[in-house]
mmCIF file of C-alpha atoms in Angstrom:
data_model
loop_
_atom_site.group_PDB
_atom_site.id
_atom_site.type_symbol
_atom_site.label_atom_id
_atom_site.label_comp_id
_atom_site.label_asym_id
_atom_site.label_seq_id
_atom_site.Cartn_x
_atom_site.Cartn_y
_atom_site.Cartn_z
ATOM 1 C CA MET A 1 0.077 0.080 -0.169
ATOM 2 C CA THR A 2 1.160 3.282 -0.932
ATOM 3 C CA ALA A 3 1.960 6.069 1.785
ATOM 4 C CA THR A 4 -0.951 8.452 -0.621
ATOM 5 C CA VAL A 5 -3.187 5.235 0.295
ATOM 6 C CA GLU A 6 -2.785 4.957 3.548
ATOM 7 C CA ARG A 7 -3.009 8.689 4.367
ATOM 8 C CA TYR A 8 -6.142 8.765 2.778
ATOM 9 C CA LEU A 9 -7.514 5.926 4.650
ATOM 10 C CA ALA A 10 -6.186 7.395 7.782
ATOM 11 C CA ALA A 11 -7.913 10.600 6.929
ATOM 12 C CA MET A 12 -11.399 8.629 5.922
ATOM 13 C CA ALA A 13 -11.101 6.823 9.375
ATOM 14 C CA ALA A 14 -10.741 10.199 11.183
ATOM 15 C CA CYS A 15 -13.565 12.060 9.097
ATOM 16 C CA PRO A 16 -16.821 12.413 11.556
ATOM 17 C CA ALA A 17 -19.310 12.463 8.453
ATOM 18 C CA HIS A 18 -17.508 9.496 6.648
ATOM 19 C CA ARG A 19 -18.012 7.440 9.970
ATOM 20 C CA LEU A 20 -21.464 8.636 10.198
ATOM 21 C CA PHE A 21 -22.194 7.752 6.804
ATOM 22 C CA ASP A 22 -20.367 4.572 7.104
ATOM 23 C CA ARG A 23 -23.352 3.845 10.037
ATOM 24 C CA LEU A 24 -26.112 5.521 8.285
ATOM 25 C CA GLY A 25 -25.462 3.588 5.248
ATOM 26 C CA GLU A 26 -26.310 0.269 6.762
ATOM 27 C CA ARG A 27 -29.324 -1.450 5.597
ATOM 28 C CA TRP A 28 -31.760 -1.043 7.839
ATOM 29 C CA VAL A 29 -30.395 1.642 9.976
ATOM 30 C CA THR A 30 -32.712 4.837 8.411
ATOM 31 C CA LEU A 31 -35.543 2.516 8.373
ATOM 32 C CA VAL A 32 -34.960 2.078 12.239
ATOM 33 C CA LEU A 33 -34.406 5.349 13.030
ATOM 34 C CA LYS A 34 -37.630 6.651 11.015
ATOM 35 C CA GLU A 35 -39.783 4.237 13.258
ATOM 36 C CA LEU A 36 -38.439 5.299 16.233
ATOM 37 C CA SER A 37 -39.173 8.763 15.158
ATOM 38 C CA GLY A 38 -42.822 8.150 16.261
ATOM 39 C CA GLY A 39 -42.134 7.038 19.591
ATOM 40 C CA PRO A 40 -40.626 3.604 21.423
ATOM 41 C CA ARG A 41 -41.516 0.471 19.603
ATOM 42 C CA ARG A 42 -41.288 -2.930 20.602
ATOM 43 C CA SER A 43 -39.056 -5.319 18.674
ATOM 44 C CA ALA A 44 -42.488 -7.226 17.313
ATOM 45 C CA GLU A 45 -43.494 -3.697 16.159
ATOM 46 C CA LEU A 46 -40.508 -2.752 14.295
ATOM 47 C CA SER A 47 -40.282 -6.320 12.578
ATOM 48 C CA ARG A 48 -44.078 -5.897 11.135
ATOM 49 C CA ALA A 49 -43.373 -1.736 10.407
ATOM 50 C CA ILE A 50 -39.799 -2.526 8.423
ATOM 51 C CA ALA A 51 -40.952 -5.806 5.695
ATOM 52 C CA GLY A 52 -37.783 -7.709 4.975
ATOM 53 C CA ALA A 53 -35.655 -7.108 7.506
ATOM 54 C CA SER A 54 -35.118 -10.712 9.369
ATOM 55 C CA GLN A 55 -35.031 -10.685 13.634
ATOM 56 C CA LYS A 56 -31.559 -11.109 13.254
ATOM 57 C CA MET A 57 -30.339 -8.438 11.126
ATOM 58 C CA LEU A 58 -33.205 -5.952 13.063
ATOM 59 C CA THR A 59 -30.932 -7.140 16.663
ATOM 60 C CA GLN A 60 -27.667 -6.575 15.021
ATOM 61 C CA THR A 61 -29.061 -2.742 13.631
ATOM 62 C CA LEU A 62 -30.715 -2.116 17.076
ATOM 63 C CA ARG A 63 -27.758 -3.215 19.547
ATOM 64 C CA GLY A 64 -25.209 -1.088 16.956
ATOM 65 C CA LEU A 65 -27.651 1.966 17.338
ATOM 66 C CA GLU A 66 -27.122 1.322 20.944
ATOM 67 C CA ARG A 67 -23.818 1.266 21.396
ATOM 68 C CA ASP A 68 -23.510 4.182 19.316
ATOM 69 C CA GLY A 69 -25.717 6.059 21.901
ATOM 70 C CA LEU A 70 -28.551 6.568 19.074
ATOM 71 C CA VAL A 71 -30.961 4.487 20.521
ATOM 72 C CA ALA A 72 -32.299 3.163 24.093
ATOM 73 C CA ARG A 73 -33.493 -0.047 24.927
ATOM 74 C CA SER A 74 -35.826 -0.243 28.056
ATOM 75 C CA ALA A 75 -37.029 -3.775 29.812
ATOM 76 C CA THR A 76 -39.687 -3.986 32.240
ATOM 77 C CA ASP A 77 -39.818 -6.702 34.718
ATOM 78 C CA ALA A 78 -43.413 -8.063 33.611
ATOM 79 C CA VAL A 79 -43.770 -11.440 32.480
ATOM 80 C CA PRO A 80 -43.181 -11.767 29.344
ATOM 81 C CA PRO A 81 -40.694 -8.901 29.891
ATOM 82 C CA ARG A 82 -41.349 -6.248 27.610
ATOM 83 C CA VAL A 83 -38.788 -4.318 25.866
ATOM 84 C CA GLU A 84 -39.032 -1.305 23.915
ATOM 85 C CA TYR A 85 -36.604 0.842 21.723
ATOM 86 C CA SER A 86 -36.708 4.562 21.589
ATOM 87 C CA LEU A 87 -34.487 7.273 19.956
ATOM 88 C CA THR A 88 -31.880 8.971 22.473
ATOM 89 C CA PRO A 89 -31.554 12.540 22.581
ATOM 90 C CA LEU A 90 -28.818 12.230 20.374
ATOM 91 C CA GLY A 91 -31.063 10.087 18.230
ATOM 92 C CA VAL A 92 -33.685 12.368 17.793
ATOM 93 C CA GLY A 93 -31.216 15.355 16.807
ATOM 94 C CA LEU A 94 -29.790 13.127 13.811
ATOM 95 C CA PHE A 95 -33.201 12.388 13.166
ATOM 96 C CA GLY A 96 -34.226 16.224 12.375
ATOM 97 C CA ALA A 97 -31.005 16.477 10.426
ATOM 98 C CA MET A 98 -32.136 13.252 8.398
ATOM 99 C CA THR A 99 -35.655 15.074 7.687
ATOM 100 C CA GLY A 100 -34.258 17.278 5.168
ATOM 101 C CA LEU A 101 -32.607 14.566 3.307
ATOM 102 C CA ILE A 102 -36.121 12.402 3.513
ATOM 103 C CA GLY A 103 -37.890 15.501 2.039
ATOM 104 C CA TRP A 104 -35.174 15.867 -0.646
ATOM 105 C CA ALA A 105 -35.256 12.241 -1.428
ATOM 106 C CA GLU A 106 -39.314 12.492 -1.616
ATOM 107 C CA GLU A 107 -39.621 15.160 -4.180
ATOM 108 C CA HIS A 108 -36.582 14.230 -6.345
ATOM 109 C CA MET A 109 -37.015 10.524 -6.694
ATOM 110 C CA VAL A 110 -38.963 10.638 -9.918
ATOM 111 C CA GLU A 111 -36.231 12.925 -11.171
ATOM 112 C CA ILE A 112 -33.512 10.186 -9.957
ATOM 113 C CA ASP A 113 -35.289 7.174 -11.197
ATOM 114 C CA ALA A 114 -35.917 8.644 -14.717
ATOM 115 C CA ALA A 115 -32.241 9.404 -14.744
ATOM 116 C CA ARG A 116 -31.050 5.970 -13.921
ATOM 117 C CA ALA A 117 -33.469 4.882 -16.860
ATOM 118 C CA GLY A 118 -31.532 6.802 -19.382
ATOM 119 C CA ARG A 119 -34.921 9.348 -19.437
ATOM 120 C CA THR A 120 -33.323 12.402 -18.465
#
């Protein structure tokens, strides 16, 4: 590996935006954040709302978001235990920043689809 490539990789590893987009680029992350923006949800509710996500992938995604401080997990001592997930203040702030991008996507996706199909 050349010194130039090593410097580039080190810069990317230290870049806050690159690190955040790396997490947001994971398949189910944005959908989980969007679902939790409406309030706390149980795992089963998230599974129903996010079609196509296996329980394993949903659990991995939630654990990663919890580790990043974006999602909080709370469990009750009831039988059976009740586990809910919610956005932390950090997660709420991130989702607030994402709403502009979501709005932009909703407004321009038809144009993007046309460009992909070669109909610009």
